PDB file of C-alpha atoms in Angstrom:
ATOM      1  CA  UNK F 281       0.000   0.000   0.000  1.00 91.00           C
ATOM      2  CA  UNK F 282       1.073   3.473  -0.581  1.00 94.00           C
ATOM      3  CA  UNK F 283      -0.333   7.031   1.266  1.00 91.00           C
ATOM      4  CA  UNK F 284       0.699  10.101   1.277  1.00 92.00           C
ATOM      5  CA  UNK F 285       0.421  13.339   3.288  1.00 89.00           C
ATOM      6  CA  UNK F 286      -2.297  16.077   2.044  1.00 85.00           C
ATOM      7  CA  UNK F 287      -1.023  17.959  -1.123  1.00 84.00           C
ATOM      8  CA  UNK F 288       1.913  15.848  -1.020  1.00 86.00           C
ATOM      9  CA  UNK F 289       3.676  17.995   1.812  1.00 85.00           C
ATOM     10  CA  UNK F 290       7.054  16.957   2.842  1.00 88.00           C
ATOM     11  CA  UNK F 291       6.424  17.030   6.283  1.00 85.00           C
ATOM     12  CA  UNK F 292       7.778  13.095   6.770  1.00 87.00           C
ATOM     13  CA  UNK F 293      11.072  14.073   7.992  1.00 86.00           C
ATOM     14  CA  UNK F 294      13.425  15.387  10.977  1.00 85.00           C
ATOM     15  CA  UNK F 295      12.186  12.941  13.417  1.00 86.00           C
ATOM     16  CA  UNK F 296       8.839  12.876  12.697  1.00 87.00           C
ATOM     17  CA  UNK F 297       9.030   9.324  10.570  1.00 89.00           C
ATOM     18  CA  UNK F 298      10.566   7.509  13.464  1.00 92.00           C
ATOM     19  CA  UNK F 299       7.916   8.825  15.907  1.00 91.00           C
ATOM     20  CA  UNK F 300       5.332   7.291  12.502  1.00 92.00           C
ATOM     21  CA  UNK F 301       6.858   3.831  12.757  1.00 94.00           C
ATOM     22  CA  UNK F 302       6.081   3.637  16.444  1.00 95.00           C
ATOM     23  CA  UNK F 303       2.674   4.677  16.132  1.00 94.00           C
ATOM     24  CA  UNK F 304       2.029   2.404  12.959  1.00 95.00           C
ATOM     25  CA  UNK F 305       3.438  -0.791  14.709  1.00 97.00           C
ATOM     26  CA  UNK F 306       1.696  -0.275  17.919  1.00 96.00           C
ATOM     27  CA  UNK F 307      -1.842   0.257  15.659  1.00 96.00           C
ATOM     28  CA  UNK F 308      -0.416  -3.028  13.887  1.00 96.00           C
ATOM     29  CA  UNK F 309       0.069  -4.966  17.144  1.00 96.00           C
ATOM     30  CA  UNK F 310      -3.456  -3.020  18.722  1.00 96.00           C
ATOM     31  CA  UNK F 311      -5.659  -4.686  15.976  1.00 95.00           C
ATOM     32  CA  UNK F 312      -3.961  -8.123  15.325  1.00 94.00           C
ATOM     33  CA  UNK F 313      -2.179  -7.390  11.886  1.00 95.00           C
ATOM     34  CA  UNK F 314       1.199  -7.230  10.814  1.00 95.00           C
ATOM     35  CA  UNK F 315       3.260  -4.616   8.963  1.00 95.00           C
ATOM     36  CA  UNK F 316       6.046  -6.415   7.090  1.00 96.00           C
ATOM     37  CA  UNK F 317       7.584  -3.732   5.572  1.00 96.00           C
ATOM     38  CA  UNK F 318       7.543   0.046   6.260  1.00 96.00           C
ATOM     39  CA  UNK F 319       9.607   2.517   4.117  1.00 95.00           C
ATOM     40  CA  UNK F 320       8.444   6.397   4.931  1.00 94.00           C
ATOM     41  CA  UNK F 321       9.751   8.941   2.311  1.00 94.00           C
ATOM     42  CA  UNK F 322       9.485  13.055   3.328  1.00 90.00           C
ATOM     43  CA  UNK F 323       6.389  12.710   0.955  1.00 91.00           C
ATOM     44  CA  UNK F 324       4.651   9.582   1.151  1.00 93.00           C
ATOM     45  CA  UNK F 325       4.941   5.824   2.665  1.00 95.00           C
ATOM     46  CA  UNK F 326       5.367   2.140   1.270  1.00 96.00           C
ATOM     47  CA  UNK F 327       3.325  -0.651   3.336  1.00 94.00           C
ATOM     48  CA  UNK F 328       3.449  -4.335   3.415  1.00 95.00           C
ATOM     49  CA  UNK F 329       0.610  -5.449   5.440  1.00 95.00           C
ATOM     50  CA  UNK F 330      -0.601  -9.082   6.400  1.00 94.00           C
ATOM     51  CA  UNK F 331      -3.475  -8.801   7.678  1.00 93.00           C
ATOM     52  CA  UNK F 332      -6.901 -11.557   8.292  1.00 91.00           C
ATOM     53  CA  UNK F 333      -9.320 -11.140   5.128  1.00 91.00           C
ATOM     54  CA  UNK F 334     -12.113 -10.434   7.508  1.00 92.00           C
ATOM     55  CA  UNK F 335     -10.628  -7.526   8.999  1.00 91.00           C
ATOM     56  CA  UNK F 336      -9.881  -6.697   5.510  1.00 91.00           C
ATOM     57  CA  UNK F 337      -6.407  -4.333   4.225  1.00 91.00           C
ATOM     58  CA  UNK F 338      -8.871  -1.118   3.900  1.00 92.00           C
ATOM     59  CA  UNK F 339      -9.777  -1.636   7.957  1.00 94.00           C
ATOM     60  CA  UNK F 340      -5.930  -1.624   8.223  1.00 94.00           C
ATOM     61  CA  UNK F 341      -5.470   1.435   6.322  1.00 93.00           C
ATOM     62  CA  UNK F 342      -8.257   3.459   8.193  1.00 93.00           C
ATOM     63  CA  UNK F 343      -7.268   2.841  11.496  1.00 94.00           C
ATOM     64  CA  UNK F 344      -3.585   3.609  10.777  1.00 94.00           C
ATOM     65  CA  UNK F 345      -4.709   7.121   9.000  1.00 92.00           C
ATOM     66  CA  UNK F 346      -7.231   7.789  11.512  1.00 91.00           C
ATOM     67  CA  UNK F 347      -5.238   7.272  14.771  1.00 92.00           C
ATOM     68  CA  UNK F 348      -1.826   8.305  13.581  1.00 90.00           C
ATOM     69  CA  UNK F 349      -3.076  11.734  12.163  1.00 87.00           C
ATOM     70  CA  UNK F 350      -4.445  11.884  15.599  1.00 85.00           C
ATOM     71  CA  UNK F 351      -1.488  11.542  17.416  1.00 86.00           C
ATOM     72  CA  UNK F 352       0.441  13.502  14.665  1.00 83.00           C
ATOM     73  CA  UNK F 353      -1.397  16.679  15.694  1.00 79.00           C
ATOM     74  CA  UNK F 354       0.218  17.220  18.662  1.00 76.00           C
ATOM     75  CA  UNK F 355       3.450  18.525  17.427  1.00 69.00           C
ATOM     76  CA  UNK F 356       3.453  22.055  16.264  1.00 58.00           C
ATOM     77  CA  UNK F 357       5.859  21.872  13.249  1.00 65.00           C
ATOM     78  CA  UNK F 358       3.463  20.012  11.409  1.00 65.00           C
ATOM     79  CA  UNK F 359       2.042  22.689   9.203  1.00 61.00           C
ATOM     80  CA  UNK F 360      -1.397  21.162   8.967  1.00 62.00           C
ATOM     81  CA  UNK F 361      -4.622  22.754   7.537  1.00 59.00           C
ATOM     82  CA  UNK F 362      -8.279  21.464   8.981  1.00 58.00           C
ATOM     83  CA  UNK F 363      -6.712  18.882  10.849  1.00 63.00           C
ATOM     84  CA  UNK F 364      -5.993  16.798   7.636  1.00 77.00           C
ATOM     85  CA  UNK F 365      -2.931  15.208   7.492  1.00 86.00           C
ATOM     86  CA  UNK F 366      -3.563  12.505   5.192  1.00 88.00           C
ATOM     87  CA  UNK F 367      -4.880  12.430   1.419  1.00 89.00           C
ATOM     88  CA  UNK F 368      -8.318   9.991   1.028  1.00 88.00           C
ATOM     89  CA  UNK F 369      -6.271   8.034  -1.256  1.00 87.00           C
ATOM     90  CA  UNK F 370      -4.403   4.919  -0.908  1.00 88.00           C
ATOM     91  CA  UNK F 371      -2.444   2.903  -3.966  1.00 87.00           C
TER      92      UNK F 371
END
């Protein structure tokens, strides 16, 4: 799978990405799927994900979006419009 941030900022980098990993393996671990591979550019991020066909690899996608843009919003150098970190699109 492949995301990227809203209007494809660059906003991936300077610490930021490690603090992403963190949060994406303990959604991973949180609803009983596995990220196999993780590569996070400054503009956009490569997923492997095994995940149970019932759950299903959209499920996956929205809760990683959905909680990690969450958590993302607390740092300030961010530059973030509406709250939307994320595009609606995934590859």
């Amino acid at each position: 799978m492949i995301f990227c941030p809203k209007y494809r900022r660059k906003i991936l980098k300077d610490g930021v990405d490690i603090i992403l990993k963190q949060i994406f393996y303990d959604i991973a671990t949180q609803y009983n799927f596995e990220i196999i591979e993780l590569e996070i550019m400054a503009d956009h991020i490569h997923l492997l994900i095994d995940c149970n066909p019932r759950f299903g690899i959209m499920n996956c996608i929205k809760k990683l979006k959905g909680i990690s843009s969450n958590k993302l919003k607390k740092y300030s150098n961010l530059q973030i419009n509406n709250n939307n970190i994320w595009t609606r699109g995934t590859f």
